mmCIF file of C-alpha atoms in Angstrom:
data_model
loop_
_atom_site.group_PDB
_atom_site.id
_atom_site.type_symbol
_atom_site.label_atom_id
_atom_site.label_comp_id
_atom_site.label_asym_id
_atom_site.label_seq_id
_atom_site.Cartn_x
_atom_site.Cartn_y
_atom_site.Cartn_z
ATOM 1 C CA UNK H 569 4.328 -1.838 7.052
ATOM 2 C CA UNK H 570 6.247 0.940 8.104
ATOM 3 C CA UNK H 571 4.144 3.619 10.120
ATOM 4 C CA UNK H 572 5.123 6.052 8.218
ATOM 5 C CA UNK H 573 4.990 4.199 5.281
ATOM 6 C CA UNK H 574 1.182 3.261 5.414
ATOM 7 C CA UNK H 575 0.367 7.264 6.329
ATOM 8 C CA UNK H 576 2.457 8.892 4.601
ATOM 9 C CA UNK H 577 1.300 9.058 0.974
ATOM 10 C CA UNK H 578 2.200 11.675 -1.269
ATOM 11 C CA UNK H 579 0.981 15.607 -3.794
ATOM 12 C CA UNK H 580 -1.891 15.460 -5.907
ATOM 13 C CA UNK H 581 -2.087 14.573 -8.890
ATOM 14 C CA UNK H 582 -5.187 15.112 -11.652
ATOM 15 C CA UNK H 583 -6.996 12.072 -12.913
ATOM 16 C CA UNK H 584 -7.271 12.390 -16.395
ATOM 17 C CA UNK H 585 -10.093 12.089 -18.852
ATOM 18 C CA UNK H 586 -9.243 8.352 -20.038
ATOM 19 C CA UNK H 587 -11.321 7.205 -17.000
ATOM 20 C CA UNK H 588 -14.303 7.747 -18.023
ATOM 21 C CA UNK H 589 -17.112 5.497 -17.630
ATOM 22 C CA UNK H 590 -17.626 5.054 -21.711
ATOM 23 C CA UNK H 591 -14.410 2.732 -22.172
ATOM 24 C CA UNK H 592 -15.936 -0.373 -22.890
ATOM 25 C CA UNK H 593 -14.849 -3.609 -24.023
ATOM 26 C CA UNK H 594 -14.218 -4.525 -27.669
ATOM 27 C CA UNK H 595 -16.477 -6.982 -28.979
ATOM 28 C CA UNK H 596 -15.045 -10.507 -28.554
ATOM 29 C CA UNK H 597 -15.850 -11.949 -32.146
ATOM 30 C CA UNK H 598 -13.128 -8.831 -33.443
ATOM 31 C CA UNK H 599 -10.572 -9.788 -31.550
ATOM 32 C CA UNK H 600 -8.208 -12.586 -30.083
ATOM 33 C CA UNK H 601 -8.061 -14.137 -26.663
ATOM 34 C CA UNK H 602 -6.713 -11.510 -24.391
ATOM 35 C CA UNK H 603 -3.299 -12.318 -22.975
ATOM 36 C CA UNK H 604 -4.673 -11.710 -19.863
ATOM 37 C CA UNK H 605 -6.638 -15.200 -20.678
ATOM 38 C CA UNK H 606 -9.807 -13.402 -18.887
ATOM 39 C CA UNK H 607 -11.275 -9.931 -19.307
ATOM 40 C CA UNK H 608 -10.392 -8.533 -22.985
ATOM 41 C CA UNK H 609 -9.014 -4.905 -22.921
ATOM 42 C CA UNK H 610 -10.531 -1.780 -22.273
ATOM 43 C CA UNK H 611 -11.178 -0.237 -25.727
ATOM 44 C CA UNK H 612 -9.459 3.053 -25.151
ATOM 45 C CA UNK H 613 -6.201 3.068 -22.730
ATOM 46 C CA UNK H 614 -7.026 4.279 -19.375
ATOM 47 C CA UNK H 615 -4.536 5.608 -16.973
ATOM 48 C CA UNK H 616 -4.811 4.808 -13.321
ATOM 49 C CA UNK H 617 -3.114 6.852 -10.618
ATOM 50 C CA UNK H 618 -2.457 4.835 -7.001
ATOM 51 C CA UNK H 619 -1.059 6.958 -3.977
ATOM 52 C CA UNK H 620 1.728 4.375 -2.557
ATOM 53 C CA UNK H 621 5.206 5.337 -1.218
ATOM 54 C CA UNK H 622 7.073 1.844 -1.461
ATOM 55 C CA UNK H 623 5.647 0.132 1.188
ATOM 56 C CA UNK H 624 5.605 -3.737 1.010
ATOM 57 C CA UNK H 625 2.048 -3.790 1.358
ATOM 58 C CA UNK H 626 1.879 -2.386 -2.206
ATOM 59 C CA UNK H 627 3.276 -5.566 -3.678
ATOM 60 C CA UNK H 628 0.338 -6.623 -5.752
ATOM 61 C CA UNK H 629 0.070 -3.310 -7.070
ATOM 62 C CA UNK H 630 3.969 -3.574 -7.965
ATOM 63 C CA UNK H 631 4.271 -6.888 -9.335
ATOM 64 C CA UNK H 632 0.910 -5.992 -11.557
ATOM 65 C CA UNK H 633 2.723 -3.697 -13.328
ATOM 66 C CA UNK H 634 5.573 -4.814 -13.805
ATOM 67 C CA UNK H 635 4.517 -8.043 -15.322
ATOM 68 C CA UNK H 636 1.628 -6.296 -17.653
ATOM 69 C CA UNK H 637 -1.143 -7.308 -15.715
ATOM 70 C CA UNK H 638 -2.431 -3.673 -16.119
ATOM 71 C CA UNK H 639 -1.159 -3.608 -19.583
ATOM 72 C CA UNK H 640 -3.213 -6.436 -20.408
ATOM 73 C CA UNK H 641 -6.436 -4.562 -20.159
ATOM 74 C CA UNK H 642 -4.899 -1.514 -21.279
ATOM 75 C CA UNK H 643 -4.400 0.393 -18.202
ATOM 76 C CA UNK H 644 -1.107 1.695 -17.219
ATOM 77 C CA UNK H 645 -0.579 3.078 -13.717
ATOM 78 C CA UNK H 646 1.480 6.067 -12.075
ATOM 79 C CA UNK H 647 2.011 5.927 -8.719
ATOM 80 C CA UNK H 648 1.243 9.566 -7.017
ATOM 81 C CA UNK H 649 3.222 11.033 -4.188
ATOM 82 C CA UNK H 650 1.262 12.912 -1.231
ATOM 83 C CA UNK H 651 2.725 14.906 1.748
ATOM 84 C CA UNK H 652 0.658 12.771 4.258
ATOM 85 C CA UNK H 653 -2.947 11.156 4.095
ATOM 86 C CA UNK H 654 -4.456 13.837 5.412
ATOM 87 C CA UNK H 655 -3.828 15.076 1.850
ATOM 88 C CA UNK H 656 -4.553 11.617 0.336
ATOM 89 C CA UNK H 657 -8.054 11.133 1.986
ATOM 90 C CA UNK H 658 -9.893 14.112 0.377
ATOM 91 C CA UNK H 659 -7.906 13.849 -2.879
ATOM 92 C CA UNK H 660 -9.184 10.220 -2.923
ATOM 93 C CA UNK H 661 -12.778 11.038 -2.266
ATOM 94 C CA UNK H 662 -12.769 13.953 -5.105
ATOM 95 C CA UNK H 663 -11.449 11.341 -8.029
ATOM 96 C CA UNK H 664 -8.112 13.236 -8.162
ATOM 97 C CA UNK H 665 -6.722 9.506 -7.410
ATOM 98 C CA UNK H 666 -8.094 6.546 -7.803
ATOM 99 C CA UNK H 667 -6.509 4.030 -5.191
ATOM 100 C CA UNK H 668 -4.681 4.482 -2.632
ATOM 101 C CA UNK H 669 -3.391 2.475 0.684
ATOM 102 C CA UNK H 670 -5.012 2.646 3.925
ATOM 103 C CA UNK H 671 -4.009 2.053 7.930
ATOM 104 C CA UNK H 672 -6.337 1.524 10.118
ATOM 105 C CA UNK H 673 -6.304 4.822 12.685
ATOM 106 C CA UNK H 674 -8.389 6.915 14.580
ATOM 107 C CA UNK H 675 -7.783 9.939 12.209
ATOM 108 C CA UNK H 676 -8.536 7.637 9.177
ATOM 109 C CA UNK H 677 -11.678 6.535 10.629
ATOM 110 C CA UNK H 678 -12.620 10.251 11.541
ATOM 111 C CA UNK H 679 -12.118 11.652 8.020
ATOM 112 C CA UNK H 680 -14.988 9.006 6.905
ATOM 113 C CA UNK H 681 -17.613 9.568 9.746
ATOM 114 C CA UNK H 682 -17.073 13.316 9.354
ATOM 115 C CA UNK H 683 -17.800 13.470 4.892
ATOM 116 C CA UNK H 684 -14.440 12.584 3.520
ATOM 117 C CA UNK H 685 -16.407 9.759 0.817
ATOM 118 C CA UNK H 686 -13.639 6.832 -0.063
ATOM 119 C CA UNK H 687 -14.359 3.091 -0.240
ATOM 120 C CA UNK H 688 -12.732 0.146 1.756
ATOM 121 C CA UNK H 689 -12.209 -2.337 -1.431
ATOM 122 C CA UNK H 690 -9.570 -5.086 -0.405
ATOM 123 C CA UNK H 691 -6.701 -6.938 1.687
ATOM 124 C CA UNK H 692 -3.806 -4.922 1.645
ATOM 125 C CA UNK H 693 -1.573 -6.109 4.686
ATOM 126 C CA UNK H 694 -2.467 -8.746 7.716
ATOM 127 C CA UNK H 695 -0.172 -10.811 9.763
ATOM 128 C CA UNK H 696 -0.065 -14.361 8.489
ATOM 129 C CA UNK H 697 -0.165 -16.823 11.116
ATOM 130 C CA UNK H 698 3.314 -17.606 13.288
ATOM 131 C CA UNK H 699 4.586 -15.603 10.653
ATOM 132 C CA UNK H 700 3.847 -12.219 11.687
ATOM 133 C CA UNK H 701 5.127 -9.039 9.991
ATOM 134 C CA UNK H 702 4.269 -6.712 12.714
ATOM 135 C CA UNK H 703 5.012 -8.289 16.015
ATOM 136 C CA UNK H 704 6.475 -7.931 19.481
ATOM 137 C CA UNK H 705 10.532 -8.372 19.785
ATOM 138 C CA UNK H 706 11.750 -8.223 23.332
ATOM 139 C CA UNK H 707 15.829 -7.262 24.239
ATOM 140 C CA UNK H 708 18.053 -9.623 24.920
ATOM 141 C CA UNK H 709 18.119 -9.089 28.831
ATOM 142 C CA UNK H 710 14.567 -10.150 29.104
ATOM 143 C CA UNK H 711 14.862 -13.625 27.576
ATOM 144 C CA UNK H 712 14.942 -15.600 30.287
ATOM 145 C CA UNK H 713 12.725 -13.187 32.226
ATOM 146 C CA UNK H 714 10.011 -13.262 30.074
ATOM 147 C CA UNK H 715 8.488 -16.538 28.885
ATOM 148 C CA UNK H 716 4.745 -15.742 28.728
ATOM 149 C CA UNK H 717 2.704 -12.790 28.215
ATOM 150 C CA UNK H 718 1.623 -12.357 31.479
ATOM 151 C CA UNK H 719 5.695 -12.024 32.267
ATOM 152 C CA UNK H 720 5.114 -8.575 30.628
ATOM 153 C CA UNK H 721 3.632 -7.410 33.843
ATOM 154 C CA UNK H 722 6.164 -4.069 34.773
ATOM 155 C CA UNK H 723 7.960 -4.288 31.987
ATOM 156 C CA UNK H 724 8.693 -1.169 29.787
ATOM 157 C CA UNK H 725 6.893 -1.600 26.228
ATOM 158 C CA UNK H 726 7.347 0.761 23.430
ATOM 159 C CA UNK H 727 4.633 1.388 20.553
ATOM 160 C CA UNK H 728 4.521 3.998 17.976
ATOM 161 C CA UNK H 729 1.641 5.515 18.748
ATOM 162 C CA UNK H 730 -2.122 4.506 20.320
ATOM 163 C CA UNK H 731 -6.036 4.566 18.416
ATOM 164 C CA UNK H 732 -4.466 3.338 15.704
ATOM 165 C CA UNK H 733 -3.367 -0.541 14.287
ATOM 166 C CA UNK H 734 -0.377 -0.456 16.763
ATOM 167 C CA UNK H 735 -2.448 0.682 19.949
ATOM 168 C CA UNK H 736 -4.810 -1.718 18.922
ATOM 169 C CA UNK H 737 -2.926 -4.889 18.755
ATOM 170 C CA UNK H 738 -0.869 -3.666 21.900
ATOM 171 C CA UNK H 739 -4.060 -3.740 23.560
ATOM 172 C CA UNK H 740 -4.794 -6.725 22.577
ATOM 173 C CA UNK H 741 -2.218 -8.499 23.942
ATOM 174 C CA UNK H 742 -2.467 -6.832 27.195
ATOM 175 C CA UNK H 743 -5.908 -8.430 26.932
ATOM 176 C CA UNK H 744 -4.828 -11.726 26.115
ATOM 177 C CA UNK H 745 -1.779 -11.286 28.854
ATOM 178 C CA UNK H 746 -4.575 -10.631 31.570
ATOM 179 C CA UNK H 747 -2.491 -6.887 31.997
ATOM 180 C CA UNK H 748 -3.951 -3.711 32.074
ATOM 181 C CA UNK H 749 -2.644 -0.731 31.305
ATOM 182 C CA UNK H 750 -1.953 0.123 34.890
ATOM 183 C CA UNK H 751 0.405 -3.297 34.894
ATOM 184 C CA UNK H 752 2.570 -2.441 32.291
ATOM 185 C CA UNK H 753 4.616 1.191 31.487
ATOM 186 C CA UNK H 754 3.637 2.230 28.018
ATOM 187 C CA UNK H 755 6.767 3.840 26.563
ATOM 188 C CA UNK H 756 6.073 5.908 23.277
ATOM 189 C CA UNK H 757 8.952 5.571 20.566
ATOM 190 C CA UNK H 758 7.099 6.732 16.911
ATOM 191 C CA UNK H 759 10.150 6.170 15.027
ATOM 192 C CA UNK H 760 10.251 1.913 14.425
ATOM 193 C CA UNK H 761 13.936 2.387 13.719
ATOM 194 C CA UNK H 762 14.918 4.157 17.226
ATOM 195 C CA UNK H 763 13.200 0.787 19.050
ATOM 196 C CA UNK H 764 16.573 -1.000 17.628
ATOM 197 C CA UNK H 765 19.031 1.099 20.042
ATOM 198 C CA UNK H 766 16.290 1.466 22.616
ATOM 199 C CA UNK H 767 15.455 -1.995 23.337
ATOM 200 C CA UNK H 768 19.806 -2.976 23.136
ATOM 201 C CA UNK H 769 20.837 -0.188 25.509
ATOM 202 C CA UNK H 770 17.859 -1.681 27.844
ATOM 203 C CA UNK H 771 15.960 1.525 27.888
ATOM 204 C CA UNK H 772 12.871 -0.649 27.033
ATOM 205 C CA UNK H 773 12.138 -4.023 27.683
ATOM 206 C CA UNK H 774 9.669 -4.527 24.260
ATOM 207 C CA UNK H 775 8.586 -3.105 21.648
ATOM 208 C CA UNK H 776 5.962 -3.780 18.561
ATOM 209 C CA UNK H 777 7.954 -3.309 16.044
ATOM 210 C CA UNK H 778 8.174 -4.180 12.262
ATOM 211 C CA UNK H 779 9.667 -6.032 9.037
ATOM 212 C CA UNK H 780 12.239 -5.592 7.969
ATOM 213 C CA UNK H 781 13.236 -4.257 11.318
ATOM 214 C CA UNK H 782 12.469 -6.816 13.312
ATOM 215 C CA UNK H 783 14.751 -9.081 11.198
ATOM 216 C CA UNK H 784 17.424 -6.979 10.682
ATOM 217 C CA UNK H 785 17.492 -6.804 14.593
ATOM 218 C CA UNK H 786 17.504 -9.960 15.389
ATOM 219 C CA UNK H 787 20.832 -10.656 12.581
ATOM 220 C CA UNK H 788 22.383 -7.763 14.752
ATOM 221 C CA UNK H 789 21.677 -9.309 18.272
ATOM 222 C CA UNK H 790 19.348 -5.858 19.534
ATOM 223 C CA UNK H 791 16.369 -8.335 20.608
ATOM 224 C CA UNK H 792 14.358 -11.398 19.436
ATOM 225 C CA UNK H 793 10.744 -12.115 18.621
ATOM 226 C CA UNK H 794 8.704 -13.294 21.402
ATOM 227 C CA UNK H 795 5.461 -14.865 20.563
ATOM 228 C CA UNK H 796 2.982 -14.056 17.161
ATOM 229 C CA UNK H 797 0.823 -11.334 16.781
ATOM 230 C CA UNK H 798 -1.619 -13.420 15.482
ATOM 231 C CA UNK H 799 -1.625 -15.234 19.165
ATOM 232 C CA UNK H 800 -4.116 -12.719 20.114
ATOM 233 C CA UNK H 801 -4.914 -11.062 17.632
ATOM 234 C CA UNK H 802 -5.335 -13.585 14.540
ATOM 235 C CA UNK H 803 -7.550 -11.482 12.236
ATOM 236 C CA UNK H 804 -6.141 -7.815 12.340
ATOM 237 C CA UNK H 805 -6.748 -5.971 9.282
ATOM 238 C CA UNK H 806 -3.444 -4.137 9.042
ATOM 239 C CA UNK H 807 -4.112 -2.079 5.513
ATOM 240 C CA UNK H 808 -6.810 -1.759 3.080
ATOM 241 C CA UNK H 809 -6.677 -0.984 -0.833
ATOM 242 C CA UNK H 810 -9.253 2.181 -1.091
ATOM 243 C CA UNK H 811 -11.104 3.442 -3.592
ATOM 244 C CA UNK H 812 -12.584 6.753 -5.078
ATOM 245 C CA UNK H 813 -16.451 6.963 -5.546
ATOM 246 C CA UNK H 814 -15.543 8.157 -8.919
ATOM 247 C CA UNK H 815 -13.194 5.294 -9.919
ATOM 248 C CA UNK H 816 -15.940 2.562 -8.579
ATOM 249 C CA UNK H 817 -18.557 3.916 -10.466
ATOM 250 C CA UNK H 818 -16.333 3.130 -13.219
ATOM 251 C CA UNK H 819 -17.301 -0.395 -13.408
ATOM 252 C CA UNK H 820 -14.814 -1.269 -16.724
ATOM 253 C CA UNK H 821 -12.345 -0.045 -15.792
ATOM 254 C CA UNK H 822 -12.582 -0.593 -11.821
ATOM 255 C CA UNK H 823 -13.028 -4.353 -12.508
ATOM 256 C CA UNK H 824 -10.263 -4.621 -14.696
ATOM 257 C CA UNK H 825 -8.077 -2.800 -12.540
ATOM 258 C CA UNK H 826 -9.013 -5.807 -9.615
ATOM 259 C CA UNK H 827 -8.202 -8.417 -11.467
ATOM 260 C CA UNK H 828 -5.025 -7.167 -12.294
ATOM 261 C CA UNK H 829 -4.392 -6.423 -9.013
ATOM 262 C CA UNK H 830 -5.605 -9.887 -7.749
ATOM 263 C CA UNK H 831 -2.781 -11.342 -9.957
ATOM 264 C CA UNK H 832 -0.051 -9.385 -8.976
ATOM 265 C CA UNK H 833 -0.708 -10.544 -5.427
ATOM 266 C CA UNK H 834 -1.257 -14.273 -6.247
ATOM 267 C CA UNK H 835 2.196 -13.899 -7.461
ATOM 268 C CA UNK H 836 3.452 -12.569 -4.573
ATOM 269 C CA UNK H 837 1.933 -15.888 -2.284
ATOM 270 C CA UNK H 838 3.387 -17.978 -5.169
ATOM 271 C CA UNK H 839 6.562 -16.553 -4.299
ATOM 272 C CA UNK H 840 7.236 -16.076 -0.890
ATOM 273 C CA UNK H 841 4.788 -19.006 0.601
ATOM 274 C CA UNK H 842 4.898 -21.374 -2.376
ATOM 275 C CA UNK H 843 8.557 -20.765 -3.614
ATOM 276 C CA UNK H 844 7.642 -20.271 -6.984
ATOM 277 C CA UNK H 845 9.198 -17.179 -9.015
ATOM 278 C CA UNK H 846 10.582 -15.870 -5.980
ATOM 279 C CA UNK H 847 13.459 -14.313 -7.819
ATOM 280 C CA UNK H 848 11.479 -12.684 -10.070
ATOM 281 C CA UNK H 849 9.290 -11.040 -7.694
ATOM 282 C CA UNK H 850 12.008 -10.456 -5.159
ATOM 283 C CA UNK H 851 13.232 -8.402 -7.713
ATOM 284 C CA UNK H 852 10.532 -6.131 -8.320
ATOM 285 C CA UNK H 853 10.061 -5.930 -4.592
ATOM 286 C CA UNK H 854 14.062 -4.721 -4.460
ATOM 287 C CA UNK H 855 12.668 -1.921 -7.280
ATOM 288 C CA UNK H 856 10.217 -0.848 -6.208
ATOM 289 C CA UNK H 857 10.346 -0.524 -1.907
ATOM 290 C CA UNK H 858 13.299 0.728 0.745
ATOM 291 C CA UNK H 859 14.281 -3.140 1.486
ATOM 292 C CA UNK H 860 17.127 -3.217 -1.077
ATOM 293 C CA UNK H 861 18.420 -6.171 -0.081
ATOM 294 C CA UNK H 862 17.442 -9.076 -2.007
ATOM 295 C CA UNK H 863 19.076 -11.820 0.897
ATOM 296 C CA UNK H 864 16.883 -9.679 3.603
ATOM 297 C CA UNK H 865 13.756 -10.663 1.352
ATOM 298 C CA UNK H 866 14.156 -14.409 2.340
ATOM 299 C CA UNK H 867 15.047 -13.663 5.776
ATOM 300 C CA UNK H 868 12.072 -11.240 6.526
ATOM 301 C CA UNK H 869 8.318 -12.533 7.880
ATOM 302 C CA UNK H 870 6.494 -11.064 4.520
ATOM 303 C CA UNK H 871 3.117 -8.892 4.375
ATOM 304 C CA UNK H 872 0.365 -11.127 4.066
ATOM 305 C CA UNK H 873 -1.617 -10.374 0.993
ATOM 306 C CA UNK H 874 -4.706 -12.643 0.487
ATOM 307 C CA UNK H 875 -4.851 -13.933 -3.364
ATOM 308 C CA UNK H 876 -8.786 -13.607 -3.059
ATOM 309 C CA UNK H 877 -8.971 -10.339 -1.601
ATOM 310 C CA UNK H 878 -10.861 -10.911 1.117
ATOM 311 C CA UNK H 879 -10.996 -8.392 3.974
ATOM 312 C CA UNK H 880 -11.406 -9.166 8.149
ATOM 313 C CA UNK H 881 -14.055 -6.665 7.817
ATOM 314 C CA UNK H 882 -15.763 -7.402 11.558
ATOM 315 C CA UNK H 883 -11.945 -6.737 12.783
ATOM 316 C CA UNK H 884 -12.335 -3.522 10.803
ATOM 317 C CA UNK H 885 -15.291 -2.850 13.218
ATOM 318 C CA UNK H 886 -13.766 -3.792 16.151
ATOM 319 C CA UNK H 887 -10.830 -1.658 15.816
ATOM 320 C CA UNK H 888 -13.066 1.235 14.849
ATOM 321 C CA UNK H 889 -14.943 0.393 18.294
ATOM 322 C CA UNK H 890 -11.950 0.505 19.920
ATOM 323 C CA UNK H 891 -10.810 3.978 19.103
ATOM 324 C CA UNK H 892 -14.284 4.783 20.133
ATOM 325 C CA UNK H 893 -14.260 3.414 23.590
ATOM 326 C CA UNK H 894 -11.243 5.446 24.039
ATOM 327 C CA UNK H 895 -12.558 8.882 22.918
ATOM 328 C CA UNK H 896 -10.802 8.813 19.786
ATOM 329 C CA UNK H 897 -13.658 8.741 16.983
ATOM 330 C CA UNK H 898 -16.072 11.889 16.218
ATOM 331 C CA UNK H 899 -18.681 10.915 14.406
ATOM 332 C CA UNK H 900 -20.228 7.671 12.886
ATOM 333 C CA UNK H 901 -19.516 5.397 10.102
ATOM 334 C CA UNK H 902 -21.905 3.445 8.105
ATOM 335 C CA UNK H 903 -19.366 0.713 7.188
ATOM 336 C CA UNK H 904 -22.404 -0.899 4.814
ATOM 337 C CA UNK H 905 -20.980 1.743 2.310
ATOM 338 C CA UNK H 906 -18.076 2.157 3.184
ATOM 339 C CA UNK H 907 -16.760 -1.247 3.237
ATOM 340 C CA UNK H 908 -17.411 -2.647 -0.405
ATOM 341 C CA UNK H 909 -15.909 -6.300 -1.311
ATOM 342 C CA UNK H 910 -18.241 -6.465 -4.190
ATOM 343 C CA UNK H 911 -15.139 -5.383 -7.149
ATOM 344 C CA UNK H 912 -13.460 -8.557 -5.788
ATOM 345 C CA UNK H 913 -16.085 -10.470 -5.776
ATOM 346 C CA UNK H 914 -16.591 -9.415 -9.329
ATOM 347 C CA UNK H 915 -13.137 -10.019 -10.170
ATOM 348 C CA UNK H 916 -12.996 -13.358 -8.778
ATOM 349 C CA UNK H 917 -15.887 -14.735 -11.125
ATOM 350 C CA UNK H 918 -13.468 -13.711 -14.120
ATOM 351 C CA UNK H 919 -10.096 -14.936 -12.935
ATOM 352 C CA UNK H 920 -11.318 -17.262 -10.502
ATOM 353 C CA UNK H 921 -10.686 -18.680 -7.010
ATOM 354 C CA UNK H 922 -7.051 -18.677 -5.912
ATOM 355 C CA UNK H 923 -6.384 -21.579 -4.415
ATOM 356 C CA UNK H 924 -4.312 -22.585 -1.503
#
């Protein structure tokens, strides 16, 4: 989940005309068993665009494809590169795409509460527990300094930026520590990468930082992890799969699209928490995002992806309320519509519970 990397999505692109809401199925006494074992195949190919830049939150969107998941139902799907979500957002909400990846941020929130239509549809990143992808790493010098969270108490902490997922788990654990603000010297560093020298050369003390960073730091001696995210802050919805109005109404196609998507993420948790195809899917991970390096995949704490889909949607809530209580948020949300779980619970009554 690099910062950038959730935000930073990429130029519009047109949806074209085969997503229309008259693909239907083909009857099931004319044809075989899908391969897809579930769902037969849209009648007409559809094409599906997805704003996603290579983050490793877009795994089950990656591995979908590259198995034929999509293909399965007929779909095939281009991935669309935007300048930055504030681009994204409205392109979303106007049909021009049809999924893309959301962070959780004050500006995010904002473009909801003040018009900009897009739906909230699925997991997309969360720390698993004592396993966390996006966690606090402290230097080197502070290891036998600090030992508990409350030990954070003067210390110089860098995060890449407040109202957004980062502020919010950083406060968080200052809640959990028993800190304030006023205990601690909040050190702003946006750039994940410029932590790494940072926190060595003892300019900071801590940092949140990120996978693969915080793994390739720890091979190269600049700090080690200290504690779990998930410590005090066990439900944190990190990055949701959204949804155009447009593509929802869509029901065909939209469920079809889910299910495929479902897949491609089981596979992932098959792989990297059930060791099972992990080469395969290490190598579509090495395709298709900036971590390269297929040894780094088995050293890395992975994005967690739930199989079922499910959301922490009061966490959604809370971190909106957050950014509220701060001044952050203009406007109101009514997170009955915009939150929508109801394509994976669809999709989950074709394909089926995932289980553990």
């Amino acid at each position: 989940m690099k910062k950038a990397g959730w935000i930073s999505i990429l130029s519009v692109v047109l949806v074209i005309g085969a997503c229309s809401q008259k693909e239907a199925e083909k009857p099931a006494s004319n044809q075989e068993k899908p391969v897809s074992g579930d769902l037969t195949p849209l009648d007409k190919p559809a094409k599906i665009y997805i704003a996603e830049d290579g983050a490793a939150s877009g795994a089950g969107f990656y591995i979908a494809k590259e198995k034929g998941y999509f293909e399965d139902y007929n779909i095939s799907v281009e991935f669309a590169d935007f300048a930055n979500s504030d681009d994204m957002l409205p392109a979303l909400a106007a049909g021009e795409v049809d999924i893309a990846g959301g962070v959780s941020t004050a500006s995010f929130f904002n473009a909801i509460a003040q018009g900009i239509d897009v739906r909230i549809i699925a997991d997309k990143g969360h720390n698993m527990p004592g396993k966390s992808y996006f966690s606090f790493v402290i230097g080197n010098h502070m290891v036998d300094e600090i030992k508990e969270y409350s030990d954070f108490k003067g210390k110089k902490i860098a995060v890449s930026s407040r109202n957004s997922i980062d502020g919010y788990i950083y406060e968080e654990m200052l809640k959990h520590a028993g800190l304030t603000e006023e205990d601690v010297e909040y050190v702003h560093i946006a750039d994940f990468g410029a932590m790494l020298g940072a926190i060595d050369s003892g300019t900071i003390d801590a940092a949140l930082n990120i996978e693969p960073l915080i793994a390739q730091g720890i091979h190269q001696g600049f700090h080690v992890r200290f504690g779990d995210a998930t410590d005090y802050a066990p439900e944190s919805q990190i990055a949701m799969v959204l949804a155009s109005p447009k593509f929802m109404a869509n029901e065909e196609l939209s469920l079809r699209f889910m299910a495929a998507y479902l897949k491609g993420v089981r596979d992932y948790n098959d792989a990297f928490f059930k060791d099972q195809g992990k080469d395969e899917v290490i190598d579509i991970m090495v395709k298709h995002t900036a971590l390269k390096d297929p040894e780094l995949w088995e050293r890395v704490f992975v994005t967690g992806l739930d199989p079922n889909g499910k959301m922490f949607i009061e966490d959604i809530k809370k971190q909106y309320e957050t950014y509220k209580a701060n001044g952050a948020i203009r406007g109101e949300i009514d997170f009955d519509k915009s939150v929508d779980p109801s394509l994976v619970e669809r999709a989950i009554k074709e394909i089926g519970l995932y289980e553990e």
